Coordinates of C-alpha atoms in Angstrom, one line a residue:
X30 CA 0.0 0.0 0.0
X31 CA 2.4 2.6 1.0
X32 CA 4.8 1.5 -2.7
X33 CA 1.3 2.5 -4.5
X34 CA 1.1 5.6 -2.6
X35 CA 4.9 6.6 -3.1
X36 CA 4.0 5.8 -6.7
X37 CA 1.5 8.4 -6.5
X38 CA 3.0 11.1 -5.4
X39 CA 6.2 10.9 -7.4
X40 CA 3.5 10.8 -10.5
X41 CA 1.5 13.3 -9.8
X42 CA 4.6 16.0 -8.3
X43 CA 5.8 17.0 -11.8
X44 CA 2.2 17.9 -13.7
X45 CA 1.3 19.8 -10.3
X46 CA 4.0 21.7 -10.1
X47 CA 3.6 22.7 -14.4
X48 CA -0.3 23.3 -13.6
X49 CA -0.6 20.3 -16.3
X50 CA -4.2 19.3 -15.5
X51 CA -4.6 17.3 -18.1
X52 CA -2.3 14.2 -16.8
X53 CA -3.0 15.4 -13.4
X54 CA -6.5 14.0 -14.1
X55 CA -5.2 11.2 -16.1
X56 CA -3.0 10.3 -12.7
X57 CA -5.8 10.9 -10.3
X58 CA -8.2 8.2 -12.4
X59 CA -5.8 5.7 -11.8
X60 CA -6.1 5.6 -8.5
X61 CA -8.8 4.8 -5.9
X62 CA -10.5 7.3 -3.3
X63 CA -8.9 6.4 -0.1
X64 CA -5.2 7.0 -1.7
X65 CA -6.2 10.2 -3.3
X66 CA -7.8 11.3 0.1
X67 CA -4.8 10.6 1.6
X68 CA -2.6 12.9 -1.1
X69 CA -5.1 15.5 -0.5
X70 CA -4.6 15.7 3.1
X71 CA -0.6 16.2 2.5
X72 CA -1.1 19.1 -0.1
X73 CA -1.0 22.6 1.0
X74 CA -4.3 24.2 0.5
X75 CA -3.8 25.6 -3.2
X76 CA -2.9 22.2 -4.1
X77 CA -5.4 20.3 -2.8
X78 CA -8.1 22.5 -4.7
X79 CA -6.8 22.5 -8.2
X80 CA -6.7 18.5 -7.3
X81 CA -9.7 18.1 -5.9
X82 CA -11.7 20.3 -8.8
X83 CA -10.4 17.7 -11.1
X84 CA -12.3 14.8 -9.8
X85 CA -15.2 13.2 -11.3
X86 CA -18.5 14.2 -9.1
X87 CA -19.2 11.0 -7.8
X88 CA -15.3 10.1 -6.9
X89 CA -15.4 14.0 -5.2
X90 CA -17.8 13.5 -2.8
X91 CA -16.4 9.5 -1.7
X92 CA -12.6 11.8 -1.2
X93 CA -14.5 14.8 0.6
X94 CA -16.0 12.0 3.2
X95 CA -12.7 10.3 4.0
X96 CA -10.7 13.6 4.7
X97 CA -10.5 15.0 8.1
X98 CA -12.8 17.7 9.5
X99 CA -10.4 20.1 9.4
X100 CA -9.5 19.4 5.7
X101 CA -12.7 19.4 5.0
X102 CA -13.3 22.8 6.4
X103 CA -10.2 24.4 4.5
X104 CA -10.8 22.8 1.1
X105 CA -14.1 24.8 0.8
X106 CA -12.2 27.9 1.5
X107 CA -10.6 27.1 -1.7
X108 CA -13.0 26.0 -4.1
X109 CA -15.6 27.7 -6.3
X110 CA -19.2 28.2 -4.9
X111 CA -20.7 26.4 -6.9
X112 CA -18.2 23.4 -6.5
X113 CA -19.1 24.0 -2.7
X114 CA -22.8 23.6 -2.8
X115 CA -23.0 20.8 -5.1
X116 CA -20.6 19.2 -2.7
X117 CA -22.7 20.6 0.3
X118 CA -25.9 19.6 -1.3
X119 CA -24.4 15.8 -2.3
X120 CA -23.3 14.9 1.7
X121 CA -25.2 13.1 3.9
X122 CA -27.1 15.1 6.2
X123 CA -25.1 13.7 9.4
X124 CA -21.7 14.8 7.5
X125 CA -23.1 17.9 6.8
X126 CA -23.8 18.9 10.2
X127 CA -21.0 17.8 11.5
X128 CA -19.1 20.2 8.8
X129 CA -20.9 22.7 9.8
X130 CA -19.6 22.9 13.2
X131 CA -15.9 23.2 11.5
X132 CA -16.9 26.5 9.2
X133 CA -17.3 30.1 9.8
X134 CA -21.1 31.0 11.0
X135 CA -21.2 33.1 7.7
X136 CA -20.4 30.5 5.3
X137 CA -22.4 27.7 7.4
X138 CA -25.5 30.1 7.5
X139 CA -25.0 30.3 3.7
X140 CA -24.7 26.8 2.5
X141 CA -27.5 26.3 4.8
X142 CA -29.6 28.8 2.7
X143 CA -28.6 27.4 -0.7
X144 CA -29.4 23.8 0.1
X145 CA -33.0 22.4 -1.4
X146 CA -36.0 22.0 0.5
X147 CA -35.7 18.5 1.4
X148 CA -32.0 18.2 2.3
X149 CA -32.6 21.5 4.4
X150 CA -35.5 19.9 6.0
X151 CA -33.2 16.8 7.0
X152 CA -30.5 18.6 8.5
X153 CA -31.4 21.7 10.3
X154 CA -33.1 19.2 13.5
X155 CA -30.0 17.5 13.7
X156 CA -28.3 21.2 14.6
X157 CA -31.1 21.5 17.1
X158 CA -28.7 19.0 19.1
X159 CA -26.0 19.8 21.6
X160 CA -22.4 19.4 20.2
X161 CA -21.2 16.1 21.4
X162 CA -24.7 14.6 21.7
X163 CA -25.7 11.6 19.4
X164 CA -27.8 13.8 18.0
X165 CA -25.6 15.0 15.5
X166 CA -24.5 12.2 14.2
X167 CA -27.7 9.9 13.7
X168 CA -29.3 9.6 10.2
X169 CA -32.6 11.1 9.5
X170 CA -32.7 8.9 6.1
X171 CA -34.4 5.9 7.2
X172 CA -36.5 3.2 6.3
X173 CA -39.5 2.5 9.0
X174 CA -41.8 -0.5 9.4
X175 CA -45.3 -1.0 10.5
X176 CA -46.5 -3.9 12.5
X177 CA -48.8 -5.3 10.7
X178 CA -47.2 -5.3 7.2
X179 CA -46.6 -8.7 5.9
X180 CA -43.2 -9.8 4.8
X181 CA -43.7 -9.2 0.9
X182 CA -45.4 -5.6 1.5
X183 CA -42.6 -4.8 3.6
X184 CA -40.2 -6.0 1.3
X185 CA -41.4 -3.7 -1.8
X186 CA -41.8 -0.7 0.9
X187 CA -38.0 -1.6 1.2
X188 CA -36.7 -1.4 -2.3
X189 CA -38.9 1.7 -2.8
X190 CA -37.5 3.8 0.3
X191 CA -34.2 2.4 0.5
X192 CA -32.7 3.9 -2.2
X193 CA -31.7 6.9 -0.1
X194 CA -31.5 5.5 3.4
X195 CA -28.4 5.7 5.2
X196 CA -28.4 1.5 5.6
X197 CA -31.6 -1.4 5.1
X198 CA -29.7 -3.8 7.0
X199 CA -31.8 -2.8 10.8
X200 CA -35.4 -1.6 10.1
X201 CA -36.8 0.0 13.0
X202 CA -40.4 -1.1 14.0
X203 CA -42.9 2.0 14.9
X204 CA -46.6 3.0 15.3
X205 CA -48.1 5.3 13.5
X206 CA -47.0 7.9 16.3
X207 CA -43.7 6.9 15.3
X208 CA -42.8 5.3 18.8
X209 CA -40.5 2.5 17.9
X210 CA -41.5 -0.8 19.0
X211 CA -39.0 -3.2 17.9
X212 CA -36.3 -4.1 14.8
X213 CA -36.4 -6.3 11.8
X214 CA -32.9 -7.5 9.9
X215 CA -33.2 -7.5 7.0
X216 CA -31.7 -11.1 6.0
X217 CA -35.5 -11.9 8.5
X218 CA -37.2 -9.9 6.0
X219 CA -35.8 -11.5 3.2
X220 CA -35.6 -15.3 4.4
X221 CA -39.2 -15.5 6.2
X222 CA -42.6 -16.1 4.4
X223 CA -44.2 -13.7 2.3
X224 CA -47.1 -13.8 4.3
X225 CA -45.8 -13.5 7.6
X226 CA -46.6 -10.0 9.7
X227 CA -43.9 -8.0 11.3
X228 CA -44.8 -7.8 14.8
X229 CA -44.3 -12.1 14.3
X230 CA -40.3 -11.1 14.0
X231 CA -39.4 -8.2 15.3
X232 CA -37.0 -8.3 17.8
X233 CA -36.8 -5.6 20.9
X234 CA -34.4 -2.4 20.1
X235 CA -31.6 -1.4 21.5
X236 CA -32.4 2.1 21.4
X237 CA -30.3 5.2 21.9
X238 CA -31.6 9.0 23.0
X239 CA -30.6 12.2 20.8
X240 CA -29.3 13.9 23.5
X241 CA -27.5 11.3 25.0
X242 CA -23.6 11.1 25.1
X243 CA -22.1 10.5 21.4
X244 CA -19.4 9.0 22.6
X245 CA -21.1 6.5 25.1
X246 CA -23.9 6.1 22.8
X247 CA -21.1 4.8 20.2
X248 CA -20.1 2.7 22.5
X249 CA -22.9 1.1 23.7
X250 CA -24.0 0.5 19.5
X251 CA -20.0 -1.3 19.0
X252 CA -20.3 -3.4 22.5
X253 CA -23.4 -4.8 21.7
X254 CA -22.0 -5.8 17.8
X255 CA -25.2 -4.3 16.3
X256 CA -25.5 -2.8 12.9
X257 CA -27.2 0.2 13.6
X258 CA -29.9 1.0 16.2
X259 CA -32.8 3.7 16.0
X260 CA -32.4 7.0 17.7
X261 CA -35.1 8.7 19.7
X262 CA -36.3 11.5 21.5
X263 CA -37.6 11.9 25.0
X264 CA -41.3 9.9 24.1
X265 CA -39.3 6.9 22.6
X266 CA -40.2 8.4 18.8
X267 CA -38.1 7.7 16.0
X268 CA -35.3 10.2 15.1
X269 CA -33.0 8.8 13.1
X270 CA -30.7 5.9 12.7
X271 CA -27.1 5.4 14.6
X272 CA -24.9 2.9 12.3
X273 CA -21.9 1.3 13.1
X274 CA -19.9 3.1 10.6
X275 CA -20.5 6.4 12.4
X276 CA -20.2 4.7 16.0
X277 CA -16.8 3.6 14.7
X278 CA -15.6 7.1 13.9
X279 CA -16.7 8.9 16.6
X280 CA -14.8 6.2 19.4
X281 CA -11.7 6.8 16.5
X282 CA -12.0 10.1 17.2
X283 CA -12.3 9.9 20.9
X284 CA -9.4 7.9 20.6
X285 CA -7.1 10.1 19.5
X286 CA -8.4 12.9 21.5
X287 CA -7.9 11.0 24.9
X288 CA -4.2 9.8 23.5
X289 CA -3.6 13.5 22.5
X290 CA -4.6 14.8 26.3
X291 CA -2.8 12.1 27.9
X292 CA 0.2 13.1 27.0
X293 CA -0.4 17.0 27.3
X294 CA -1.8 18.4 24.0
X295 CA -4.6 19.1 22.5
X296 CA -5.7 16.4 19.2
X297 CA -4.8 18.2 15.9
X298 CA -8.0 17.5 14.3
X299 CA -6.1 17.0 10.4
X300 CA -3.0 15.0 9.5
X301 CA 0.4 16.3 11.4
X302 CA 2.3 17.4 8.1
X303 CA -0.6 19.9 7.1
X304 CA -1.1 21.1 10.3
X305 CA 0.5 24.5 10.5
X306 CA 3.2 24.7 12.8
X307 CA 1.2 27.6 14.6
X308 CA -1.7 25.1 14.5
X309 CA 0.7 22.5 16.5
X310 CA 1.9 25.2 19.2
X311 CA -1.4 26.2 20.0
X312 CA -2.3 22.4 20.5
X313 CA 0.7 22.2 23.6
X314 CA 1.4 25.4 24.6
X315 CA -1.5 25.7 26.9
X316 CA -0.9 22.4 28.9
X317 CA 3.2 23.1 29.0
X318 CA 1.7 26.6 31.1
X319 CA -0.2 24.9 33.1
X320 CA 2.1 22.0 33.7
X321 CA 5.0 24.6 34.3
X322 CA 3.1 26.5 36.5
X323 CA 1.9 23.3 38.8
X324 CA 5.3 22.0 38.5
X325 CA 6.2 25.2 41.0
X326 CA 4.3 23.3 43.8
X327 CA 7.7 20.2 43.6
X328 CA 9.7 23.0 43.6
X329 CA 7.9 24.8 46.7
X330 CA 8.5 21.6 48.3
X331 CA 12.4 21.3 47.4
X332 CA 12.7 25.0 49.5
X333 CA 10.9 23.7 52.2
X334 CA 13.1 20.7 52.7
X335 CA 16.1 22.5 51.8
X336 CA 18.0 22.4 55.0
X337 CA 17.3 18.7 55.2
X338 CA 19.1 18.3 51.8
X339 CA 22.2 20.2 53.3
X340 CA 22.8 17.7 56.1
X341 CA 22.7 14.8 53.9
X342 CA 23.4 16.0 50.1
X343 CA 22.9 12.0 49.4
X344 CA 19.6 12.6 49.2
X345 CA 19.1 14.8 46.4
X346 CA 20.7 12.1 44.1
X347 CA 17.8 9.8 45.0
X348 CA 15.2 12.5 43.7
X349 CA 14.7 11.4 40.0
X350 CA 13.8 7.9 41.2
X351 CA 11.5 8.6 43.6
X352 CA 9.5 11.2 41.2
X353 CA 9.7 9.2 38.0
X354 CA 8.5 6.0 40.2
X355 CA 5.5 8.1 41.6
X356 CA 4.9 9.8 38.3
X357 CA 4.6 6.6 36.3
X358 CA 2.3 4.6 38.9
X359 CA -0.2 7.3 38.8
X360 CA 0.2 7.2 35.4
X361 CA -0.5 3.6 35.1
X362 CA -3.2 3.3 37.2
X363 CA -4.9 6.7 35.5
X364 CA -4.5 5.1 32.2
X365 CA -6.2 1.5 33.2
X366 CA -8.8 3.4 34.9
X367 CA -9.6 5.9 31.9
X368 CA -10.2 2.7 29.6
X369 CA -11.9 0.9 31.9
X370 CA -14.5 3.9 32.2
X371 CA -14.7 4.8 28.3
X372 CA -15.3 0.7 28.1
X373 CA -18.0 1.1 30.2
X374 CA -16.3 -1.6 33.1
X375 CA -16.0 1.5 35.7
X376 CA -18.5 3.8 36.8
X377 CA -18.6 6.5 38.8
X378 CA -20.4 4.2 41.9
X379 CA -17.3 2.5 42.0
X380 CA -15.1 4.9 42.9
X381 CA -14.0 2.7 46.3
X382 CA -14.2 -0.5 44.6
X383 CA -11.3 1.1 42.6
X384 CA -10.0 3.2 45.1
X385 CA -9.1 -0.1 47.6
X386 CA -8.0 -2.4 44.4
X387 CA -5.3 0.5 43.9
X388 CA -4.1 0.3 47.6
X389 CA -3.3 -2.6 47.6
X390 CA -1.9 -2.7 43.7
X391 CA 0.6 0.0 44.6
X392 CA 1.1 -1.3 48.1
X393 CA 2.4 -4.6 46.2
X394 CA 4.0 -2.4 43.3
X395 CA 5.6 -0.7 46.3
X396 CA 6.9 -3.6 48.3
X397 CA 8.5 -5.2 45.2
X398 CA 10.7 -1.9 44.7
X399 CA 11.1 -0.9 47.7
X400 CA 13.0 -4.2 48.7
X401 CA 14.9 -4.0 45.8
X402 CA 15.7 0.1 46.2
X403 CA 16.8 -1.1 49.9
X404 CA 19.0 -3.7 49.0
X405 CA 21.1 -1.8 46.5
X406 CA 21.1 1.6 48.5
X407 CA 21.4 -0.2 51.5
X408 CA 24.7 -1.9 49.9
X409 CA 26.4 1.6 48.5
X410 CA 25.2 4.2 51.0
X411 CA 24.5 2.4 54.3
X412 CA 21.1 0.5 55.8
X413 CA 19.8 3.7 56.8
X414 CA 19.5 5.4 53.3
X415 CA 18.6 2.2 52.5
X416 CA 15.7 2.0 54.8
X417 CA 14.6 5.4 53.6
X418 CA 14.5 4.2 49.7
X419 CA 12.8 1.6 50.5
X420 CA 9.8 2.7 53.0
X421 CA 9.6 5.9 50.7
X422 CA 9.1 3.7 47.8
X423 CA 6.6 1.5 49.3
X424 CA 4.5 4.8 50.1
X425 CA 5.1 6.9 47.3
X426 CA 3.7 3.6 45.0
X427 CA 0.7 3.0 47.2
X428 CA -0.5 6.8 47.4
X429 CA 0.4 7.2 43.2
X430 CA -1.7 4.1 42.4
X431 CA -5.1 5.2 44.6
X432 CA -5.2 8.6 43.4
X433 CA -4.2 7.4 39.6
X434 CA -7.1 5.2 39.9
X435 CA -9.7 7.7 41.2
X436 CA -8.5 11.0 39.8
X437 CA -10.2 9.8 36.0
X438 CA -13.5 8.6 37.8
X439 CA -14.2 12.1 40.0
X440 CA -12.9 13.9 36.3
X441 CA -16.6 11.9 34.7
X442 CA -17.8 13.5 38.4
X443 CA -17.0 16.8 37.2
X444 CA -18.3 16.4 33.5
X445 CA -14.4 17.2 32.6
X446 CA -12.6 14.6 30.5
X447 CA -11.2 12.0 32.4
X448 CA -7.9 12.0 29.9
X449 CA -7.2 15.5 31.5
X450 CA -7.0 14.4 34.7
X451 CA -4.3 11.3 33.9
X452 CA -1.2 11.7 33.0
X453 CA 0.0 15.4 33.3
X454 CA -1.8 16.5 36.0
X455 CA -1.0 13.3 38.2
X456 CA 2.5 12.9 37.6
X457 CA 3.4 16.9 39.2
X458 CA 0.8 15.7 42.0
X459 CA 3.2 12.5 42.8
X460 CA 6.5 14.5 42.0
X461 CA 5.0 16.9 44.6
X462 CA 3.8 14.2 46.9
X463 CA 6.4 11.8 46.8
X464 CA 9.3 14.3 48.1
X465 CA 6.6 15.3 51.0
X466 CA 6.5 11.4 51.2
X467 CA 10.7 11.3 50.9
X468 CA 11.8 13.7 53.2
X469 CA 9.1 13.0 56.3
X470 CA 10.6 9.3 56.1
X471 CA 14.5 10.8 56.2
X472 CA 13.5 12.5 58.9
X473 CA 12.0 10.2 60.9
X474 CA 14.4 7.5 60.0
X475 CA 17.9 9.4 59.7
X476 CA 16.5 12.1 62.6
X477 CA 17.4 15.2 60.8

């Protein structure tokens, strides 16, 4: 795959640079969507429109749905109006409202305008929704059912309606006040007797509420292995559709935002090489502040402990240990405890279920290292420092574990993400807490 895509771009770099648009089109048929998505997310944005313009319509709009949000955005900054609206007008009506969220309230509130009747009709409930909710990401294109259609009437309802629905495979079950009562497969529909009624094989839905969490909703859809479930509002009427496809993007995009946070940044939202290097220092600058900043409370504690240091300078070489150990307990535990939650194993009702495992995890953890760190500092610098390194290990692990593990689950407590509160934030709490920790047991052991 990746010999077909340097192929690609060593074709296609010498007609693009000459403006020959002839063989760029004749290099560009060649290939399939995913691999010219992919060249268009590398191009600057110039580029990438003279590219994109040259795509056949149906090909354009099967690229414009693979690239990232933020390409998306950008590539309709470069194109032609009407190359905007018919792209606009050809999405789905989920994409399109999640694009609109990415553009300028001018340019949104314009497409908007321009789209026809129906498509406008589709979309502009789905924008009703809070960002984040399900909501926004459902289908409204859909094919319903009625209870007491037979299997061949449903059938021909199917293959007239389906045309445009977002997927045939799960047909949700309502009556006529649209409250959904059950779910029909399709293969059900197909394989049973012609003369069969609905309500004889509809199965009961897992639904999901508009307003609920997209992200848990998405969840929920994957865990269970469904194709799609119905969507609904408040009185348990049909919405829209949720389909795997879309739950699949938006834990892939959770993903990456979580993995982003954990390790101090904000997610780019577009491929790394196209991401303008401003674009890239706004996405860390903010956490290194705040980290810098909070990283002033370990060095509050080094002044406070500072004459303790003079009488035995030994200590300070044991520092990094201690710290690192601390930070990447916390860091363990906060990272099997955010998963566990965004899996859906950990609630928030089990924050001393958790709490207790993590005792006595990093009261093990601790034991382990601190018998080792006693051995080998007890062997160069005397049983006493010894006995320090290893009593402060043995508490610095144990305290770094329990608050690793709950720090994620009072995060969901707080509505904040529970990513935030892992890795950056609970390593300068253990650097901080595990020199408290280190120099209390020096004390008391070594009687400073």
């Amino acid at each position: 795959m990746d010999d077909e895509f340097d192929a690609l771009l060593e074709s296609i770099t010498e007609p693009l640079r000459a403006r020959d648009l002839p063989a760029l089109g004749a290099v560009l048929s060649r290939h399939e969507s995913p691999e010219i998505a992919r060249l268009l997310e590398r191009e600057d944005a110039a580029d990438r429109a003279v590219l994109y313009r040259l795509l056949p319509r149906d090909t354009a709009l099967e690229v414009f749905e693979l690239l990232d949000s933020g390409i998306r955005a950008e590539l309709f900054a470069g194109l032609r109006d009407e190359d905007v609206a018919r792209v606009f007008e050809a999405l789905d009506p989920d994409d399109r409202a999640q694009l609109v969220d990415e553009l300028p309230a001018g340019v949104a509130q314009k497409l908007m305008r321009g789209l026809s009747a129906r498509e406008r009709e589709l979309t502009a409930p789905m924008l009703g929704y809070p960002r984040g909710s399900i909501g926004r990401f459902m289908s409204p294109e859909y094919v319903r059912l009625e209870p007491q259609l037979t299997l061949g009437d449903a059938l021909s309802h199917v293959r007239h309606r389906g045309v445009e629905a977002e997927t045939i495979y799960t047909l949700p079950v309502t009556d006529p006040q649209r409250r959904v009562l059950g779910i029909v497969g399709l293969r059900e529909l197909v394989m049973g007797a012609s003369d069969t009624l609905i309500s004889d094989i509809m199965t009961d839905a897992r639904h999901v509420r508009a307003t609920d969490d997209a992200e848990s909703s998405a969840r929920s859809l994957v865990d269970a292995q469904l194709l799609a479930a119905p969507v609904v509002d408040g009185e348990d009427r049909l919405l829209g559709i949720l389909t795997i496809d879309d739950a699949s993007r938006i834990l892939e995009d959770a993903e990456d935002e979580d993995a982003a946070r954990q390790g101090a940044s904000e997610p780019l939202r577009r491929p790394y090489l196209t991401t303008p290097v401003l674009g890239i220092v706004r996405s860390r600058v903010v956490w290194l502040l705040v980290l810098a900043v909070s990283a002033l409370l370990t060095v509050g504690v080094l002044d406070i402990f500072e004459a303790t240091l003079e009488q035995v300078v030994t200590l300070a070489l044991f520092i990094p240990l201690l710290t690192g150990t601390a930070g990447n307990t916390g860091a363990q535990a906060a990272t099997t405890v955010t998963r566990a939650l965004a899996m859906g194993e950990v609630t928030r009702r089990d924050v001393l279920a958790v709490a207790w495992r993590e005792v006595r995890v990093g009261a093990l953890l601790g034991g382990l290292l601190g018998v080792l760190g006693f051995g080998i500092a007890g062997v160069v610098f005397g049983p006493p420092l010894g006995l320090v390194i290893g009593l402060t290990l043995f508490g610095v692990c144990t305290l770094a574990a329990t608050v690793g593990g709950v720090m994620p689950i009072l995060a969901r407590v707080l509505h904040a993400d529970p990513a935030v509160f892992s890795t950056p934030f609970i390593s300068t709490f253990c650097d901080a807490t595990s020199l408290i920790i280190y120099f209390a047991v020096a004390s008391w052991v070594l009687q400073l």
